[in-house]
Amino acid sequence: DQQVKQNSPSLSVQEGRISILNCDYTNSMFDYFLWYKKYPAEGPTFLISISSIKDKNEDGRFTVFLNKSAKHLSLHIVPSQPGDSAVYFCAASVRNEKLTFGTGTRLTIIP
Amino acid sequence: EPEVTQTPSHQVTQMGQEVILRCVPISNHLYFYWYRQILGQKVEFLVSFYNNEISEKSEIFDDQFSVERPDGSNFTLKIRSTKLEDSAMYFCASSLIRQGGYTFGSGTRLTVV
């Protein structure tokens, strides 16, 4: 079951630059998308979400873009900070039923 | 900031034994969830719970699993007869409204030996 895919297992970005994390999905019924951040030995922490009726949502340094025709979403973090180093998961749901998670991308911010 | 509390943080149990994983969701939240993550794999949905009943469950959530909200504050996951493949990190989550980001607990690492 690969309905939500994060093809980059890891990403390194210099501090102050933009981090772009990508996520693709196959289920066209998904109507709500979320990004979570996870530190070791902690649970996922909700970052930002977007409904399928929008193509962009912004919250401080975090912006999520949704391209429904390409079934692709991305998370932009700008500027990247050392505390942003974590594993980032995208997740999707249909009518906010269960979340289907991607496999995660480990983001490392290089000072 | 309110948080979801899970106990214990780590549980080791013998195959075939029953385990109960405990969670205290955020007090005014109405929707409750269990997810798990087997080492190196995705976070997977197990079950959602609302209004004192299961609202959805995955194919993983078979007859060996059950959930309960025995009082106004606790939310438990019971595995009746554990198998080696039940070894995973189990996350409890809660939310106030149906749509939105859940708040996850820090998880219970279950090791079945």
PDB file of C-alpha atoms in Angstrom:
ATOM      1  CA  ASP A   1       0.000   0.000   0.000  1.00  0.00           C
ATOM      2  CA  GLN A   2       1.926   3.008  -1.303  1.00  0.00           C
ATOM      3  CA  GLN A   3      -0.837   5.580  -1.448  1.00  0.00           C
ATOM      4  CA  VAL A   4       1.406   8.272   0.008  1.00  0.00           C
ATOM      5  CA  LYS A   5       5.047   8.363  -1.004  1.00  0.00           C
ATOM      6  CA  GLN A   6       8.006  10.400   0.067  1.00  0.00           C
ATOM      7  CA  ASN A   7      10.710   9.481  -2.393  1.00  0.00           C
ATOM      8  CA  SER A   8      13.581  11.217  -0.647  1.00  0.00           C
ATOM      9  CA  PRO A   9      14.564   9.398   2.533  1.00  0.00           C
ATOM     10  CA  SER A  10      16.934  12.212   3.495  1.00  0.00           C
ATOM     11  CA  LEU A  11      17.726  15.830   2.713  1.00  0.00           C
ATOM     12  CA  SER A  12      20.508  18.132   3.901  1.00  0.00           C
ATOM     13  CA  VAL A  13      20.131  21.904   3.736  1.00  0.00           C
ATOM     14  CA  GLN A  14      22.317  24.718   4.946  1.00  0.00           C
ATOM     15  CA  GLU A  15      21.005  26.882   7.745  1.00  0.00           C
ATOM     16  CA  GLY A  16      19.177  29.928   6.424  1.00  0.00           C
ATOM     17  CA  ARG A  17      18.357  28.345   3.058  1.00  0.00           C
ATOM     18  CA  ILE A  18      15.019  26.926   1.935  1.00  0.00           C
ATOM     19  CA  SER A  19      14.120  23.307   2.671  1.00  0.00           C
ATOM     20  CA  ILE A  20      11.691  21.694   0.256  1.00  0.00           C
ATOM     21  CA  LEU A  21      10.169  18.367   1.177  1.00  0.00           C
ATOM     22  CA  ASN A  22       8.076  16.525  -1.360  1.00  0.00           C
ATOM     23  CA  CYS A  23       5.236  14.059  -1.199  1.00  0.00           C
ATOM     24  CA  ASP A  24       3.227  12.264  -3.882  1.00  0.00           C
ATOM     25  CA  TYR A  25      -0.063  10.452  -3.524  1.00  0.00           C
ATOM     26  CA  THR A  26      -2.094   8.119  -5.690  1.00  0.00           C
ATOM     27  CA  ASN A  27      -5.556   8.162  -4.133  1.00  0.00           C
ATOM     28  CA  SER A  28      -7.594  10.902  -5.790  1.00  0.00           C
ATOM     29  CA  MET A  29     -10.149  10.664  -2.974  1.00  0.00           C
ATOM     30  CA  PHE A  30      -7.743  12.271  -0.499  1.00  0.00           C
ATOM     31  CA  ASP A  31      -9.121  15.673   0.419  1.00  0.00           C
ATOM     32  CA  TYR A  32      -7.005  16.730   3.357  1.00  0.00           C
ATOM     33  CA  PHE A  33      -3.237  16.725   3.684  1.00  0.00           C
ATOM     34  CA  LEU A  34      -0.998  17.281   6.661  1.00  0.00           C
ATOM     35  CA  TRP A  35       2.670  17.542   7.516  1.00  0.00           C
ATOM     36  CA  TYR A  36       4.085  16.229  10.760  1.00  0.00           C
ATOM     37  CA  LYS A  37       7.543  16.548  12.241  1.00  0.00           C
ATOM     38  CA  LYS A  38       9.043  13.859  14.442  1.00  0.00           C
ATOM     39  CA  TYR A  39      12.037  13.877  16.755  1.00  0.00           C
ATOM     40  CA  PRO A  40      13.507  10.590  18.044  1.00  0.00           C
ATOM     41  CA  ALA A  41      11.620   9.109  21.012  1.00  0.00           C
ATOM     42  CA  GLU A  42       8.727  11.531  20.529  1.00  0.00           C
ATOM     43  CA  GLY A  43       5.401  11.328  18.786  1.00  0.00           C
ATOM     44  CA  PRO A  44       4.694  13.149  15.532  1.00  0.00           C
ATOM     45  CA  THR A  45       3.995  16.860  15.967  1.00  0.00           C
ATOM     46  CA  PHE A  46       1.453  18.501  13.683  1.00  0.00           C
ATOM     47  CA  LEU A  47       2.940  21.295  11.573  1.00  0.00           C
ATOM     48  CA  ILE A  48       0.534  22.446   8.905  1.00  0.00           C
ATOM     49  CA  SER A  49      -2.357  21.189   6.816  1.00  0.00           C
ATOM     50  CA  ILE A  50      -4.164  21.962   3.600  1.00  0.00           C
ATOM     51  CA  SER A  51      -7.579  21.148   2.271  1.00  0.00           C
ATOM     52  CA  SER A  52      -7.961  20.004  -1.325  1.00  0.00           C
ATOM     53  CA  ILE A  53      -9.941  23.149  -2.141  1.00  0.00           C
ATOM     54  CA  LYS A  54      -6.784  25.220  -1.670  1.00  0.00           C
ATOM     55  CA  ASP A  55      -3.411  25.139  -3.373  1.00  0.00           C
ATOM     56  CA  LYS A  56      -1.362  26.921  -0.731  1.00  0.00           C
ATOM     57  CA  ASN A  57      -1.360  27.388   3.015  1.00  0.00           C
ATOM     58  CA  GLU A  58       1.170  29.363   4.976  1.00  0.00           C
ATOM     59  CA  ASP A  59       2.029  29.460   8.666  1.00  0.00           C
ATOM     60  CA  GLY A  60       5.095  31.429   9.619  1.00  0.00           C
ATOM     61  CA  ARG A  61       8.181  29.792   8.108  1.00  0.00           C
ATOM     62  CA  PHE A  62       6.137  26.843   6.804  1.00  0.00           C
ATOM     63  CA  THR A  63       4.217  26.800   3.532  1.00  0.00           C
ATOM     64  CA  VAL A  64       2.474  23.810   2.032  1.00  0.00           C
ATOM     65  CA  PHE A  65       1.695  23.689  -1.683  1.00  0.00           C
ATOM     66  CA  LEU A  66      -0.800  21.294  -3.229  1.00  0.00           C
ATOM     67  CA  ASN A  67      -0.887  20.402  -6.917  1.00  0.00           C
ATOM     68  CA  LYS A  68      -3.963  18.233  -7.317  1.00  0.00           C
ATOM     69  CA  SER A  69      -3.485  17.528 -11.002  1.00  0.00           C
ATOM     70  CA  ALA A  70      -0.009  16.144 -10.288  1.00  0.00           C
ATOM     71  CA  LYS A  71      -1.116  14.573  -6.979  1.00  0.00           C
ATOM     72  CA  HIS A  72       1.837  16.251  -5.352  1.00  0.00           C
ATOM     73  CA  LEU A  73       2.361  18.334  -2.270  1.00  0.00           C
ATOM     74  CA  SER A  74       5.406  20.011  -0.874  1.00  0.00           C
ATOM     75  CA  LEU A  75       6.457  21.651   2.354  1.00  0.00           C
ATOM     76  CA  HIS A  76       8.708  24.686   2.205  1.00  0.00           C
ATOM     77  CA  ILE A  77      10.604  25.817   5.265  1.00  0.00           C
ATOM     78  CA  VAL A  78      12.286  29.180   4.999  1.00  0.00           C
ATOM     79  CA  PRO A  79      14.630  30.081   6.482  1.00  0.00           C
ATOM     80  CA  SER A  80      15.754  26.680   7.720  1.00  0.00           C
ATOM     81  CA  GLN A  81      16.992  26.530  11.296  1.00  0.00           C
ATOM     82  CA  PRO A  82      19.009  23.864  13.177  1.00  0.00           C
ATOM     83  CA  GLY A  83      15.929  23.001  15.255  1.00  0.00           C
ATOM     84  CA  ASP A  84      14.173  21.962  12.057  1.00  0.00           C
ATOM     85  CA  SER A  85      16.361  18.850  11.869  1.00  0.00           C
ATOM     86  CA  ALA A  86      13.890  15.982  12.259  1.00  0.00           C
ATOM     87  CA  VAL A  87      11.951  13.415  10.254  1.00  0.00           C
ATOM     88  CA  TYR A  88       9.057  14.935   8.316  1.00  0.00           C
ATOM     89  CA  PHE A  89       5.995  12.911   7.403  1.00  0.00           C
ATOM     90  CA  CYS A  90       3.266  13.857   5.031  1.00  0.00           C
ATOM     91  CA  ALA A  91      -0.148  12.350   5.635  1.00  0.00           C
ATOM     92  CA  ALA A  92      -3.463  12.351   3.835  1.00  0.00           C
ATOM     93  CA  SER A  93      -7.045  11.516   4.621  1.00  0.00           C
ATOM     94  CA  VAL A  94     -10.461  11.169   3.040  1.00  0.00           C
ATOM     95  CA  ARG A  95     -13.091  13.265   4.880  1.00  0.00           C
ATOM     96  CA  ASN A  96     -10.647  13.326   7.786  1.00  0.00           C
ATOM     97  CA  GLU A  97     -10.979   9.651   8.471  1.00  0.00           C
ATOM     98  CA  LYS A  98      -7.773   7.773   9.226  1.00  0.00           C
ATOM     99  CA  LEU A  99      -4.464   9.311   8.257  1.00  0.00           C
ATOM    100  CA  THR A 100      -2.338   7.542   5.683  1.00  0.00           C
ATOM    101  CA  PHE A 101       1.301   8.430   6.251  1.00  0.00           C
ATOM    102  CA  GLY A 102       4.293   8.557   3.960  1.00  0.00           C
ATOM    103  CA  THR A 103       7.580   6.904   4.905  1.00  0.00           C
ATOM    104  CA  GLY A 104       9.193  10.146   6.019  1.00  0.00           C
ATOM    105  CA  THR A 105      12.129  12.326   4.990  1.00  0.00           C
ATOM    106  CA  ARG A 106      14.976  12.961   7.403  1.00  0.00           C
ATOM    107  CA  LEU A 107      15.889  16.638   7.181  1.00  0.00           C
ATOM    108  CA  THR A 108      19.299  17.715   8.434  1.00  0.00           C
ATOM    109  CA  ILE A 109      20.064  21.413   8.719  1.00  0.00           C
ATOM    110  CA  ILE A 110      23.768  22.102   8.436  1.00  0.00           C
ATOM    111  CA  PRO A 111      24.959  25.070  10.534  1.00  0.00           C
TER     112      PRO A 111
ATOM    113  CA  GLU B   1       0.639  23.346  26.336  1.00  0.00           C
ATOM    114  CA  PRO B   2      -1.747  20.384  26.798  1.00  0.00           C
ATOM    115  CA  GLU B   3      -0.298  17.034  25.884  1.00  0.00           C
ATOM    116  CA  VAL B   4      -1.272  13.431  25.343  1.00  0.00           C
ATOM    117  CA  THR B   5       0.390  11.202  27.922  1.00  0.00           C
ATOM    118  CA  GLN B   6       1.248   7.573  27.281  1.00  0.00           C
ATOM    119  CA  THR B   7       2.408   4.954  29.757  1.00  0.00           C
ATOM    120  CA  PRO B   8       4.580   3.000  29.954  1.00  0.00           C
ATOM    121  CA  SER B   9       7.220   4.415  27.640  1.00  0.00           C
ATOM    122  CA  HIS B  10       8.645   0.940  27.081  1.00  0.00           C
ATOM    123  CA  GLN B  11       7.051  -2.444  27.685  1.00  0.00           C
ATOM    124  CA  VAL B  12       8.658  -5.830  27.197  1.00  0.00           C
ATOM    125  CA  THR B  13       6.352  -8.811  27.169  1.00  0.00           C
ATOM    126  CA  GLN B  14       6.509 -12.488  26.343  1.00  0.00           C
ATOM    127  CA  MET B  15       4.772 -13.794  23.267  1.00  0.00           C
ATOM    128  CA  GLY B  16       1.218 -14.849  24.078  1.00  0.00           C
ATOM    129  CA  GLN B  17       0.845 -12.467  27.002  1.00  0.00           C
ATOM    130  CA  GLU B  18      -1.755  -9.737  27.221  1.00  0.00           C
ATOM    131  CA  VAL B  19      -0.647  -6.113  27.305  1.00  0.00           C
ATOM    132  CA  ILE B  20      -2.518  -2.913  27.994  1.00  0.00           C
ATOM    133  CA  LEU B  21      -1.142   0.346  26.694  1.00  0.00           C
ATOM    134  CA  ARG B  22      -2.461   3.418  28.431  1.00  0.00           C
ATOM    135  CA  CYS B  23      -3.113   6.905  27.196  1.00  0.00           C
ATOM    136  CA  VAL B  24      -4.497  10.066  28.749  1.00  0.00           C
ATOM    137  CA  PRO B  25      -5.771  12.256  25.902  1.00  0.00           C
ATOM    138  CA  ILE B  26      -6.143  16.023  26.148  1.00  0.00           C
ATOM    139  CA  SER B  27      -9.070  16.611  28.465  1.00  0.00           C
ATOM    140  CA  ASN B  28     -11.555  18.377  26.172  1.00  0.00           C
ATOM    141  CA  HIS B  29     -10.775  16.297  23.087  1.00  0.00           C
ATOM    142  CA  LEU B  30     -13.494  14.136  21.603  1.00  0.00           C
ATOM    143  CA  TYR B  31     -11.756  11.956  19.014  1.00  0.00           C
ATOM    144  CA  PHE B  32      -9.181   9.338  19.982  1.00  0.00           C
ATOM    145  CA  TYR B  33      -6.814   7.237  17.915  1.00  0.00           C
ATOM    146  CA  TRP B  34      -4.178   4.560  18.057  1.00  0.00           C
ATOM    147  CA  TYR B  35      -1.422   4.318  15.460  1.00  0.00           C
ATOM    148  CA  ARG B  36       1.688   2.202  15.390  1.00  0.00           C
ATOM    149  CA  GLN B  37       5.077   2.278  13.698  1.00  0.00           C
ATOM    150  CA  ILE B  38       7.063  -0.879  13.218  1.00  0.00           C
ATOM    151  CA  LEU B  39      10.783  -0.107  13.150  1.00  0.00           C
ATOM    152  CA  GLY B  40      11.784   1.234   9.752  1.00  0.00           C
ATOM    153  CA  GLN B  41       8.225   1.332   8.454  1.00  0.00           C
ATOM    154  CA  LYS B  42       5.422   3.846   8.104  1.00  0.00           C
ATOM    155  CA  VAL B  43       3.166   5.084  10.847  1.00  0.00           C
ATOM    156  CA  GLU B  44       0.000   3.002  10.409  1.00  0.00           C
ATOM    157  CA  PHE B  45      -3.555   3.640  11.539  1.00  0.00           C
ATOM    158  CA  LEU B  46      -5.068   1.119  13.928  1.00  0.00           C
ATOM    159  CA  VAL B  47      -8.347   2.503  15.244  1.00  0.00           C
ATOM    160  CA  SER B  48     -10.370   5.640  15.856  1.00  0.00           C
ATOM    161  CA  PHE B  49     -12.835   6.107  18.698  1.00  0.00           C
ATOM    162  CA  TYR B  50     -15.586   8.654  19.160  1.00  0.00           C
ATOM    163  CA  ASN B  51     -18.638   8.861  21.373  1.00  0.00           C
ATOM    164  CA  ASN B  52     -17.635   5.705  23.222  1.00  0.00           C
ATOM    165  CA  GLU B  53     -17.423   3.509  20.199  1.00  0.00           C
ATOM    166  CA  ILE B  54     -15.034   2.546  17.436  1.00  0.00           C
ATOM    167  CA  SER B  55     -15.634   4.726  14.395  1.00  0.00           C
ATOM    168  CA  GLU B  56     -13.091   3.089  12.107  1.00  0.00           C
ATOM    169  CA  LYS B  57     -10.498   0.341  12.327  1.00  0.00           C
ATOM    170  CA  SER B  58      -7.822  -1.018  10.023  1.00  0.00           C
ATOM    171  CA  GLU B  59      -7.258  -4.599   8.935  1.00  0.00           C
ATOM    172  CA  ILE B  60      -4.420  -4.747  11.471  1.00  0.00           C
ATOM    173  CA  PHE B  61      -6.947  -4.224  14.274  1.00  0.00           C
ATOM    174  CA  ASP B  62      -8.176  -7.803  14.464  1.00  0.00           C
ATOM    175  CA  ASP B  63      -9.886  -9.680  17.295  1.00  0.00           C
ATOM    176  CA  GLN B  64      -6.680  -9.629  19.331  1.00  0.00           C
ATOM    177  CA  PHE B  65      -6.990  -5.865  19.734  1.00  0.00           C
ATOM    178  CA  SER B  66      -9.509  -3.878  21.726  1.00  0.00           C
ATOM    179  CA  VAL B  67      -9.861  -0.310  22.938  1.00  0.00           C
ATOM    180  CA  GLU B  68     -11.627   1.133  25.906  1.00  0.00           C
ATOM    181  CA  ARG B  69     -12.302   4.446  27.500  1.00  0.00           C
ATOM    182  CA  PRO B  70     -13.011   3.133  31.000  1.00  0.00           C
ATOM    183  CA  ASP B  71     -13.442   6.527  32.627  1.00  0.00           C
ATOM    184  CA  GLY B  72     -13.499  10.139  31.524  1.00  0.00           C
ATOM    185  CA  SER B  73      -9.764  10.420  31.106  1.00  0.00           C
ATOM    186  CA  ASN B  74      -8.051   7.182  30.063  1.00  0.00           C
ATOM    187  CA  PHE B  75      -7.995   5.530  26.654  1.00  0.00           C
ATOM    188  CA  THR B  76      -6.463   2.058  26.512  1.00  0.00           C
ATOM    189  CA  LEU B  77      -5.324  -0.357  23.833  1.00  0.00           C
ATOM    190  CA  LYS B  78      -5.318  -4.021  24.780  1.00  0.00           C
ATOM    191  CA  ILE B  79      -3.568  -6.746  22.844  1.00  0.00           C
ATOM    192  CA  ARG B  80      -4.942 -10.041  24.065  1.00  0.00           C
ATOM    193  CA  SER B  81      -2.222 -12.468  22.990  1.00  0.00           C
ATOM    194  CA  THR B  82       0.868 -10.702  21.725  1.00  0.00           C
ATOM    195  CA  LYS B  83       2.843 -11.917  18.730  1.00  0.00           C
ATOM    196  CA  LEU B  84       6.423 -11.127  17.774  1.00  0.00           C
ATOM    197  CA  GLU B  85       5.152  -8.970  14.910  1.00  0.00           C
ATOM    198  CA  ASP B  86       3.264  -6.743  17.358  1.00  0.00           C
ATOM    199  CA  SER B  87       6.621  -5.254  18.373  1.00  0.00           C
ATOM    200  CA  ALA B  88       6.334  -1.595  17.422  1.00  0.00           C
ATOM    201  CA  MET B  89       6.001   1.931  18.698  1.00  0.00           C
ATOM    202  CA  TYR B  90       2.350   2.567  19.564  1.00  0.00           C
ATOM    203  CA  PHE B  91       1.109   6.135  19.432  1.00  0.00           C
ATOM    204  CA  CYS B  92      -2.080   7.451  20.957  1.00  0.00           C
ATOM    205  CA  ALA B  93      -3.558  10.668  19.560  1.00  0.00           C
ATOM    206  CA  SER B  94      -6.527  12.890  20.233  1.00  0.00           C
ATOM    207  CA  SER B  95      -8.282  15.799  18.585  1.00  0.00           C
ATOM    208  CA  LEU B  96     -11.033  18.229  19.442  1.00  0.00           C
ATOM    209  CA  ILE B  97     -12.600  18.340  16.010  1.00  0.00           C
ATOM    210  CA  ARG B  98     -12.721  15.747  13.310  1.00  0.00           C
ATOM    211  CA  GLN B  99     -10.659  17.722  10.848  1.00  0.00           C
ATOM    212  CA  GLY B 100      -7.309  19.026  11.832  1.00  0.00           C
ATOM    213  CA  GLY B 101      -3.998  17.895  13.124  1.00  0.00           C
ATOM    214  CA  TYR B 102      -4.122  15.404  15.922  1.00  0.00           C
ATOM    215  CA  THR B 103      -1.967  15.725  19.016  1.00  0.00           C
ATOM    216  CA  PHE B 104       0.131  12.596  19.388  1.00  0.00           C
ATOM    217  CA  GLY B 105       1.625  11.203  22.560  1.00  0.00           C
ATOM    218  CA  SER B 106       5.290  10.241  22.812  1.00  0.00           C
ATOM    219  CA  GLY B 107       4.503   6.607  22.254  1.00  0.00           C
ATOM    220  CA  THR B 108       4.959   3.251  23.983  1.00  0.00           C
ATOM    221  CA  ARG B 109       7.657   1.005  22.606  1.00  0.00           C
ATOM    222  CA  LEU B 110       6.314  -2.534  22.805  1.00  0.00           C
ATOM    223  CA  THR B 111       8.849  -5.341  22.516  1.00  0.00           C
ATOM    224  CA  VAL B 112       7.492  -8.879  22.274  1.00  0.00           C
ATOM    225  CA  VAL B 113      10.063 -11.569  23.012  1.00  0.00           C
TER     226      VAL B 113
END
